[in-house]
Tab-separated table of C-alpha atoms in Angstrom:
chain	number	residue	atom	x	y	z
A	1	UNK	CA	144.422	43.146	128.034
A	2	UNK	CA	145.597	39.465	127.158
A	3	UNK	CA	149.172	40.212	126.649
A	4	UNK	CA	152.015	39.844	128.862
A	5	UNK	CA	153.681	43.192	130.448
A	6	UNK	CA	156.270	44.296	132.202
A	7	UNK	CA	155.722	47.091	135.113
A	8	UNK	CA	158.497	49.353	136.302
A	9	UNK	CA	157.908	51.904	139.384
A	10	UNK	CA	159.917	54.397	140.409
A	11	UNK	CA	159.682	56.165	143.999
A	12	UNK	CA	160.963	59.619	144.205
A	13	UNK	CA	161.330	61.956	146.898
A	14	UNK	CA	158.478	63.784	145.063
A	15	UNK	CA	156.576	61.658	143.218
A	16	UNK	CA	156.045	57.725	142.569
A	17	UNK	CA	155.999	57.158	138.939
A	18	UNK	CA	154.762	53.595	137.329
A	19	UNK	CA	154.633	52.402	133.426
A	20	UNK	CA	153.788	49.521	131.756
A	21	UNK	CA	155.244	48.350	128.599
A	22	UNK	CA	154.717	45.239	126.078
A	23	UNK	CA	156.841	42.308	127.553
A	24	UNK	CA	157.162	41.502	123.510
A	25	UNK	CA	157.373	44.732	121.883
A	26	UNK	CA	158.578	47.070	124.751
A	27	UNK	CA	155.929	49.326	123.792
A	28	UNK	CA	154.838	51.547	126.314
A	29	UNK	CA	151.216	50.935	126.947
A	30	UNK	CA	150.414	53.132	129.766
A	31	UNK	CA	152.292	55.316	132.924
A	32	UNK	CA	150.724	57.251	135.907
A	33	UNK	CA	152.339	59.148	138.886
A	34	UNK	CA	151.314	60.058	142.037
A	35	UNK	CA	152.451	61.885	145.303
A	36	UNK	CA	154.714	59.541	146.868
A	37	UNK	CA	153.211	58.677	150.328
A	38	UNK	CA	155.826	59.497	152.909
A	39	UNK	CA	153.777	59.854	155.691
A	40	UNK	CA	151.979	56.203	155.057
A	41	UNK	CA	154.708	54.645	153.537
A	42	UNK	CA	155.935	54.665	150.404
A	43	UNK	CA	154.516	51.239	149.911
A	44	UNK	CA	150.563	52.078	150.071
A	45	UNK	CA	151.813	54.439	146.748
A	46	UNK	CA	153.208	51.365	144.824
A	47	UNK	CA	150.164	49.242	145.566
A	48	UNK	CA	147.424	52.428	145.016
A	49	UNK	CA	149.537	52.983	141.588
A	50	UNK	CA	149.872	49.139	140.713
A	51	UNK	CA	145.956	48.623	141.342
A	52	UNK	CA	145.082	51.791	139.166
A	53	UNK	CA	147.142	50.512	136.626
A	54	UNK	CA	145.695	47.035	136.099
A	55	UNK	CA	142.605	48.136	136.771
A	56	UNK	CA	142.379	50.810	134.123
A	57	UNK	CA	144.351	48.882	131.551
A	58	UNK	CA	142.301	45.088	132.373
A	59	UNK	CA	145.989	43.781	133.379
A	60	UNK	CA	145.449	40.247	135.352
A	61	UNK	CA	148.103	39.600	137.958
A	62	UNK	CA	148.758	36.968	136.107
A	63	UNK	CA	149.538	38.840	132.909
A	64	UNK	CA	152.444	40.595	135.091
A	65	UNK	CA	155.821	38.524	134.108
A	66	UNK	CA	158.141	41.286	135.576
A	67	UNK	CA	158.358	43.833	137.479
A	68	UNK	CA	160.955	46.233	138.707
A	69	UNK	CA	161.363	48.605	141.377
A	70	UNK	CA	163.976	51.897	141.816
A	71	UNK	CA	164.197	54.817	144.099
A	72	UNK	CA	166.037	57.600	145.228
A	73	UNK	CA	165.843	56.840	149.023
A	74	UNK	CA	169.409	56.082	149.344
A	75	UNK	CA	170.270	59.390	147.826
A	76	UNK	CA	167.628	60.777	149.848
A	77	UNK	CA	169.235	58.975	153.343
A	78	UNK	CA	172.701	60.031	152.133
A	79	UNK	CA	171.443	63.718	152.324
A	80	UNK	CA	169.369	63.669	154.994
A	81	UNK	CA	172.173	61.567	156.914
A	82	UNK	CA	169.171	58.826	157.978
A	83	UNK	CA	171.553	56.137	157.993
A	84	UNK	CA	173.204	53.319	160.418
A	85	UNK	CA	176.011	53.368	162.470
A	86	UNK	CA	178.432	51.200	160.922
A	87	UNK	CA	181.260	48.605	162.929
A	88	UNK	CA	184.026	48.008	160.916
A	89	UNK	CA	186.338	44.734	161.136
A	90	UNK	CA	189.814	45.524	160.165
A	91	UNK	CA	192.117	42.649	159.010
A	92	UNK	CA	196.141	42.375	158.094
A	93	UNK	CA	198.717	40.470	159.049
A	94	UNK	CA	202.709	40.719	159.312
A	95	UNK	CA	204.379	44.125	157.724
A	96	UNK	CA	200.854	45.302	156.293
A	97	UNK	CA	199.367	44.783	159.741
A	98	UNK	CA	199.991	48.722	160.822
A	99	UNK	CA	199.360	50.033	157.636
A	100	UNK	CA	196.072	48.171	157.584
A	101	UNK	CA	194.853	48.742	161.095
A	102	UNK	CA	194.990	52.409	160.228
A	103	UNK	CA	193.670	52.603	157.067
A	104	UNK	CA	190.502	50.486	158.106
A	105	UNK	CA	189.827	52.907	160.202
A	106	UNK	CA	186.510	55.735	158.926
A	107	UNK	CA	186.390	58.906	161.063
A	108	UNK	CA	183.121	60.316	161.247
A	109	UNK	CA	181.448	61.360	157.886
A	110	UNK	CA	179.539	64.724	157.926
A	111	UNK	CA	176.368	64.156	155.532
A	112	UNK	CA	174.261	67.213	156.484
A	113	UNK	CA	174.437	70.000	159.744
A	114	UNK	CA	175.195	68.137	162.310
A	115	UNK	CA	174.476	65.042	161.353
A	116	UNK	CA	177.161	62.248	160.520
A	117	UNK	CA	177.654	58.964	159.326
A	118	UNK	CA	179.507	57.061	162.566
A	119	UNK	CA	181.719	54.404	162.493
A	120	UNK	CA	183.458	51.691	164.721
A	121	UNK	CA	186.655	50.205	164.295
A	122	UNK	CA	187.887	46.998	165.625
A	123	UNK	CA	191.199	45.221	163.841
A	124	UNK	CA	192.259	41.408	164.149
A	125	UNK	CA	195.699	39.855	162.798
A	126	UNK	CA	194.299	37.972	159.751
A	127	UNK	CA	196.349	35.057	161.533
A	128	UNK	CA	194.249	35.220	164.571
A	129	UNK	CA	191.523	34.407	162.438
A	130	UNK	CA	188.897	32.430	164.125
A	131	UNK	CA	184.884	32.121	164.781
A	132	UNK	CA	185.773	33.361	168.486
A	133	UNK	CA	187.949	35.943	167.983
A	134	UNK	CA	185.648	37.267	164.925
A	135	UNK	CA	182.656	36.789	167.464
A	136	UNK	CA	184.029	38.920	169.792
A	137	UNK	CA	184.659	41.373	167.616
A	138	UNK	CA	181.588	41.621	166.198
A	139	UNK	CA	179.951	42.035	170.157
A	140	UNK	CA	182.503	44.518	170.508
A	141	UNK	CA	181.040	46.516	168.025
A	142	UNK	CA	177.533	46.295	168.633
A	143	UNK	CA	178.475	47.158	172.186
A	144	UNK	CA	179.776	50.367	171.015
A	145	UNK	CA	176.437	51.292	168.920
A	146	UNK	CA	177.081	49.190	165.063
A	147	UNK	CA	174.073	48.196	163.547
A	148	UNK	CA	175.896	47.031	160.141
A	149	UNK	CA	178.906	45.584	159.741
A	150	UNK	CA	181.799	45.713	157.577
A	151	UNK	CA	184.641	43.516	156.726
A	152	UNK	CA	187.545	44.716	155.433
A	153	UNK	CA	191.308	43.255	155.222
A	154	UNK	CA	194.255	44.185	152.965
A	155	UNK	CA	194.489	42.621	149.388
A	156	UNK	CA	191.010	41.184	150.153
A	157	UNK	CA	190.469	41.933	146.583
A	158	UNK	CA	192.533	38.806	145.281
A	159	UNK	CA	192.149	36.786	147.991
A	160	UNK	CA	187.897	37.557	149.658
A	161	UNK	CA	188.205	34.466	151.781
A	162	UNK	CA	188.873	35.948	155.345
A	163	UNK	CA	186.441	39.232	154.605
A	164	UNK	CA	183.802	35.778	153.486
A	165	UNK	CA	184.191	34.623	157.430
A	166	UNK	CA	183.453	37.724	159.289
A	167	UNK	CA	180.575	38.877	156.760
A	168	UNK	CA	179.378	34.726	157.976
A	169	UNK	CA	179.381	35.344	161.022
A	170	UNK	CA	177.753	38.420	161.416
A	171	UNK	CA	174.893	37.162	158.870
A	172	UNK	CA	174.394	33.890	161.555
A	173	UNK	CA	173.764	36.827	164.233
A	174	UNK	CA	171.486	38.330	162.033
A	175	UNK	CA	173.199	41.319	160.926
A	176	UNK	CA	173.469	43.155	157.824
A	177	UNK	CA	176.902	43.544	156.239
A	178	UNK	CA	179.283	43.914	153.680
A	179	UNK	CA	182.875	43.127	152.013
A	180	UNK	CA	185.308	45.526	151.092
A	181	UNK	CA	185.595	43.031	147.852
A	182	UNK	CA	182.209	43.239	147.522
A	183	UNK	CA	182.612	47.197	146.602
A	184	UNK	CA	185.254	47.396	144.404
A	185	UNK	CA	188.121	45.178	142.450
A	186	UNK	CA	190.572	48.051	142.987
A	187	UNK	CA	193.673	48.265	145.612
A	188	UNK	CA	193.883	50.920	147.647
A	189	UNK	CA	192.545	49.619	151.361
A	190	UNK	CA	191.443	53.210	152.787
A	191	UNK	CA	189.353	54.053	149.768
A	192	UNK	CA	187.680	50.486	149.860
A	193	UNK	CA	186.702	50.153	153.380
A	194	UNK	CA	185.021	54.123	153.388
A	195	UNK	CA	183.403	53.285	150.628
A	196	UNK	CA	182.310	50.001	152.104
A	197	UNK	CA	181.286	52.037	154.869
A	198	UNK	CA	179.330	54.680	152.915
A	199	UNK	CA	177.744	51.138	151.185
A	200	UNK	CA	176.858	49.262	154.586
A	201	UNK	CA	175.211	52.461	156.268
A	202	UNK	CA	172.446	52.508	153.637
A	203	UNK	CA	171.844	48.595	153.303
A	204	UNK	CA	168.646	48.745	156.850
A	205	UNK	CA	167.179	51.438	155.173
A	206	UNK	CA	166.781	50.255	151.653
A	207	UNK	CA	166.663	46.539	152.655
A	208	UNK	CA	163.096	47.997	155.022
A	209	UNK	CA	162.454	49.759	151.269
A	210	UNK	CA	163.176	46.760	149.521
A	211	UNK	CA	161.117	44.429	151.856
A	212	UNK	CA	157.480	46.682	152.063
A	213	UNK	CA	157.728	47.312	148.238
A	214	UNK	CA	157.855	43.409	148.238
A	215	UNK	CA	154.791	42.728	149.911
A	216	UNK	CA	153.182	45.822	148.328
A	217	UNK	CA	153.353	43.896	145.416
A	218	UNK	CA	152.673	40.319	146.891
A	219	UNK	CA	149.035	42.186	147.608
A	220	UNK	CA	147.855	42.754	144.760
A	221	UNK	CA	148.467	39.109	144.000
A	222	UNK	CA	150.836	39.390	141.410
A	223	UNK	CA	153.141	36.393	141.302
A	224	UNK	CA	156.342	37.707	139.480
A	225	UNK	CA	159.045	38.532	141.369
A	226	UNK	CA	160.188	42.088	142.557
């Protein structure tokens, strides 16, 4: 096959489904599915349906210009509750400073029979505002079991700059996190941060998703990117 495709894969809880369509035309030229491969890894199922794929259809790596990659693991996590524990960084200043302390802060989600989505809450006086004091915070929270973190401060939504420093710092200690700003453009502080919350405790799981499907691909030496 000399012309250029595009491959899409799709891993299910059930099955890993891949097709292949004209990069020109968008005409589907072939599609295959196979038991996703839980207990290996999903990953070995992208590259075992990727290889079958070229090979049957005489697709060069190099004839791959795009491919794409979707799943329903975080649905999956959400119902099986496999996610992180999440530390969240609550931020406010002057009269909204009560308010906001207690709306940044997410009791304990149920997402299946005993098992729960847990957060941590910390708060800082957005005038307080510095590398130490957000450092601190952020040990605080590990401390107490966070493995994501979350930034979240009143109004953040027309002004992102002080949720920008804490989500800084935490990415210079390696951490994975997340803006209430980031989530949604809508006021309303409570709903923002628990969905921020909800957001952050699925980011190691599909990031670890994101990352083998990557080099699933990388081995079979095609050079688009995922």
């Amino acid at each position: 096959m000399s012309n250029k495709v595009r491959i899409g894969i799709d891993v299910g809880g059930t099955f890993t489904d891949a097709v292949v369509i004209d990069n020109s035309t968008y005409e589907v030229l072939a599609k295959q599915k196979i038991p996703t491969t839980h207990k290996e890894g999903v990953a070995l199922g992208v590259v075992q349906l990727i290889s079958s794929l070229m090979k049957e259809n005489n697709i060069a790596p190099e004839d791959v210009v795009f491919i794409a990659h979707g799943t329903t693991q975080a649905t999956n996590a959400l119902l099986e509750g496999d996610v992180a524990p999440v530390g969240v960084i609550g931020m406010g200043t002057g009269i909204d400073a009560r308010s906001a302390r207690n709306e940044t802060v997410v009791t304990d989600i149920e997402l299946a029979p005993s098992k729960f989505l847990k957060s941590y809450h910390t708060f800082i006086d957005s005038k307080e505002l510095s590398n130490d004091t957000i450092g601190k915070a952020i040990q605080e929270l590990i401390g107490q079991g966070a493995q994501v973190i979350v930034a979240s401060e009143a109004f953040s939504v027309d002004d992102p700059s002080n949720e920008l420093k804490v989500m800084q710092e935490a990415k210079k200690r390696g951490l994975y996190n997340t803006g209430g700003h980031e989530i949604s453009q809508l006021y309303g502080l409570k709903m923002r941060t628990r969905t921020a919350v909800v957001n952050a405790s699925l980011i190691p799981k599909m990031m670890e998703a994101a990352n083998m499907t990557e080099k699933a691909v990388l081995d079979t030496n095609i050079q688009s990117n995922l």
